[in-house]
Amino acid sequence: MQSLWDDREAADFIARYGERWGEPLALRVYTSRLIGRDDTLVLHGGGNTSVKAEVPDRFGEPRAVLFVKGSGWNLADIEPEGLPGLDLAYLRRLRALDALSDEDMVNELRTHLLDARSPNPSIETLLHAFLPHRFVDHSHADAILALTNRENGEQLVRDALGNGGLVLPYVMPGFPLALQVAAAVEQRPEAEGVLLMHHGLFTFGDTARESYERHIELVARAESRIQAAAAADGES
Ligand code: ZN
């Protein structure tokens, strides 16, 4: 697996979307489509992406906004409207709660959208919000799932990812998972990604390109580890 990043294509997205939506969201649309274009990253349903940016509100005052993939959109042909904006400062306050049911969480998300016409934000929105990084990329990559589903899967992924990736046990998506990932990343701020067993991979970075290319790199490492494991199976 290789990075599909292309400077000229990136510049086209900025030219097309930058003026109305801002450069961070323009590039977020670009690398979301790069992930969506690769069947082995999104075959098993979705994946989602986000970017944090400062956007002036109706009064011209800067607001911290999380743009995260909305339901009903595919990454492969996503538009800026497919990444609803939410009040990031408010979402981060939710981290102080002891518990939040899925139903209440969906309500908190819907009532803190910037645009009432937006689709529902991803069920993994709070995970994106609680991470400090500007760009976050998430997929349910085939190679990651195949590796974690093997016997000794956890050891295999730890070997494959090396020091750059954190490995966490499976937890259903929702508020508890968002808390757990945020806490783990705070303990290891230099991590480039988090692999959730039997679920998928999150990577992050300061730029769209960095977060995307970390994703490709970690998935590529998982792919080569699977090939090595398969070859070893063949020998035994
Ligand atoms: Zn997921």
mmCIF file of C-alpha atoms in Angstrom, residues 59-167:
data_model
loop_
_atom_site.group_PDB
_atom_site.id
_atom_site.type_symbol
_atom_site.label_atom_id
_atom_site.label_comp_id
_atom_site.label_asym_id
_atom_site.label_seq_id
_atom_site.Cartn_x
_atom_site.Cartn_y
_atom_site.Cartn_z
ATOM 1 C CA PHE A 59 -20.883 37.516 14.858
ATOM 2 C CA GLY A 60 -17.465 37.187 13.257
ATOM 3 C CA GLU A 61 -15.977 35.716 16.426
ATOM 4 C CA PRO A 62 -13.566 32.787 16.014
ATOM 5 C CA ARG A 63 -14.959 29.433 17.130
ATOM 6 C CA ALA A 64 -13.131 26.122 17.464
ATOM 7 C CA VAL A 65 -14.968 23.683 15.226
ATOM 8 C CA LEU A 66 -14.691 19.941 14.692
ATOM 9 C CA PHE A 67 -15.632 18.825 11.177
ATOM 10 C CA VAL A 68 -16.290 15.092 11.200
ATOM 11 C CA LYS A 69 -17.789 12.685 8.690
ATOM 12 C CA GLY A 70 -21.574 12.581 8.701
ATOM 13 C CA SER A 71 -23.780 9.563 8.121
ATOM 14 C CA GLY A 72 -25.017 8.952 4.600
ATOM 15 C CA TRP A 73 -21.744 10.024 2.970
ATOM 16 C CA ASN A 74 -18.996 7.850 1.496
ATOM 17 C CA LEU A 75 -15.408 8.916 1.931
ATOM 18 C CA ALA A 76 -14.767 8.194 -1.768
ATOM 19 C CA ASP A 77 -16.911 11.081 -2.983
ATOM 20 C CA ILE A 78 -17.382 13.176 0.132
ATOM 21 C CA GLU A 79 -18.040 16.928 -0.142
ATOM 22 C CA PRO A 80 -17.538 19.550 2.579
ATOM 23 C CA GLU A 81 -21.270 19.237 3.400
ATOM 24 C CA GLY A 82 -20.579 15.608 4.341
ATOM 25 C CA LEU A 83 -18.374 16.739 7.231
ATOM 26 C CA PRO A 84 -20.737 18.529 9.615
ATOM 27 C CA GLY A 85 -19.199 21.136 11.923
ATOM 28 C CA LEU A 86 -19.677 20.952 15.699
ATOM 29 C CA ASP A 87 -18.840 23.156 18.689
ATOM 30 C CA LEU A 88 -15.502 21.620 19.696
ATOM 31 C CA ALA A 89 -15.168 23.344 23.088
ATOM 32 C CA TYR A 90 -18.576 22.025 24.147
ATOM 33 C CA LEU A 91 -17.830 18.483 22.949
ATOM 34 C CA ARG A 92 -14.612 18.457 24.966
ATOM 35 C CA ARG A 93 -16.496 19.415 28.139
ATOM 36 C CA LEU A 94 -18.415 16.135 27.819
ATOM 37 C CA ARG A 95 -15.214 14.319 28.724
ATOM 38 C CA ALA A 96 -15.789 15.242 32.368
ATOM 39 C CA LEU A 97 -18.991 13.171 32.523
ATOM 40 C CA ASP A 98 -18.986 9.769 34.228
ATOM 41 C CA ALA A 99 -21.231 8.227 31.588
ATOM 42 C CA LEU A 100 -23.187 9.127 28.479
ATOM 43 C CA SER A 101 -25.583 6.719 26.771
ATOM 44 C CA ASP A 102 -25.521 6.408 22.972
ATOM 45 C CA GLU A 103 -28.937 8.020 22.785
ATOM 46 C CA ASP A 104 -27.873 11.008 24.899
ATOM 47 C CA MET A 105 -24.626 11.270 22.973
ATOM 48 C CA VAL A 106 -26.456 11.491 19.644
ATOM 49 C CA ASN A 107 -28.624 14.231 21.117
ATOM 50 C CA GLU A 108 -25.592 16.194 22.388
ATOM 51 C CA LEU A 109 -24.028 15.946 18.936
ATOM 52 C CA ARG A 110 -27.152 17.037 17.061
ATOM 53 C CA THR A 111 -27.766 19.984 19.359
ATOM 54 C CA HIS A 112 -24.199 21.254 18.950
ATOM 55 C CA LEU A 113 -24.035 21.276 15.172
ATOM 56 C CA LEU A 114 -23.221 24.564 13.458
ATOM 57 C CA ASP A 115 -25.770 23.921 10.745
ATOM 58 C CA ALA A 116 -29.144 22.431 11.637
ATOM 59 C CA ARG A 117 -29.400 20.900 8.145
ATOM 60 C CA SER A 118 -26.321 18.706 8.684
ATOM 61 C CA PRO A 119 -26.495 14.898 8.680
ATOM 62 C CA ASN A 120 -25.871 13.096 11.971
ATOM 63 C CA PRO A 121 -22.162 13.183 12.836
ATOM 64 C CA SER A 122 -20.327 9.852 13.103
ATOM 65 C CA ILE A 123 -20.870 7.672 16.194
ATOM 66 C CA GLU A 124 -17.099 8.077 16.711
ATOM 67 C CA THR A 125 -17.277 11.901 16.843
ATOM 68 C CA LEU A 126 -16.273 12.210 20.518
ATOM 69 C CA LEU A 127 -13.202 10.056 19.922
ATOM 70 C CA HIS A 128 -12.134 12.552 17.246
ATOM 71 C CA ALA A 129 -13.022 15.511 19.493
ATOM 72 C CA PHE A 130 -11.075 14.330 22.550
ATOM 73 C CA LEU A 131 -7.845 13.804 20.572
ATOM 74 C CA PRO A 132 -5.606 16.892 20.520
ATOM 75 C CA HIS A 133 -4.485 16.493 16.898
ATOM 76 C CA ARG A 134 -5.749 18.643 14.075
ATOM 77 C CA PHE A 135 -6.334 15.783 11.614
ATOM 78 C CA VAL A 136 -7.616 12.299 12.488
ATOM 79 C CA ASP A 137 -8.057 9.442 9.983
ATOM 80 C CA HIS A 138 -9.927 6.239 10.802
ATOM 81 C CA SER A 139 -10.454 3.083 8.745
ATOM 82 C CA HIS A 140 -11.486 -0.515 9.245
ATOM 83 C CA ALA A 141 -8.614 -1.637 7.004
ATOM 84 C CA ASP A 142 -8.709 -5.272 5.840
ATOM 85 C CA ALA A 143 -5.072 -5.832 6.798
ATOM 86 C CA ILE A 144 -5.627 -4.577 10.353
ATOM 87 C CA LEU A 145 -8.724 -6.738 10.868
ATOM 88 C CA ALA A 146 -7.070 -9.799 9.343
ATOM 89 C CA LEU A 147 -4.075 -9.417 11.622
ATOM 90 C CA THR A 148 -6.025 -8.756 14.835
ATOM 91 C CA ASN A 149 -8.335 -11.712 14.126
ATOM 92 C CA ARG A 150 -5.467 -14.188 13.964
ATOM 93 C CA GLU A 151 -4.378 -16.291 16.884
ATOM 94 C CA ASN A 152 -1.781 -14.206 18.737
ATOM 95 C CA GLY A 153 -3.251 -11.219 16.946
ATOM 96 C CA GLU A 154 -2.311 -8.725 19.619
ATOM 97 C CA GLN A 155 1.334 -9.733 19.586
ATOM 98 C CA LEU A 156 1.367 -9.671 15.779
ATOM 99 C CA VAL A 157 0.022 -6.126 15.596
ATOM 100 C CA ARG A 158 2.424 -4.920 18.261
ATOM 101 C CA ASP A 159 5.310 -6.356 16.233
ATOM 102 C CA ALA A 160 3.947 -4.877 13.022
ATOM 103 C CA LEU A 161 3.305 -1.362 14.287
ATOM 104 C CA GLY A 162 6.403 -0.956 16.398
ATOM 105 C CA ASN A 163 6.636 2.014 18.735
ATOM 106 C CA GLY A 164 4.594 4.355 16.569
ATOM 107 C CA GLY A 165 1.256 2.687 17.256
ATOM 108 C CA LEU A 166 -0.725 2.098 20.442
ATOM 109 C CA VAL A 167 -2.751 -1.110 20.660
#
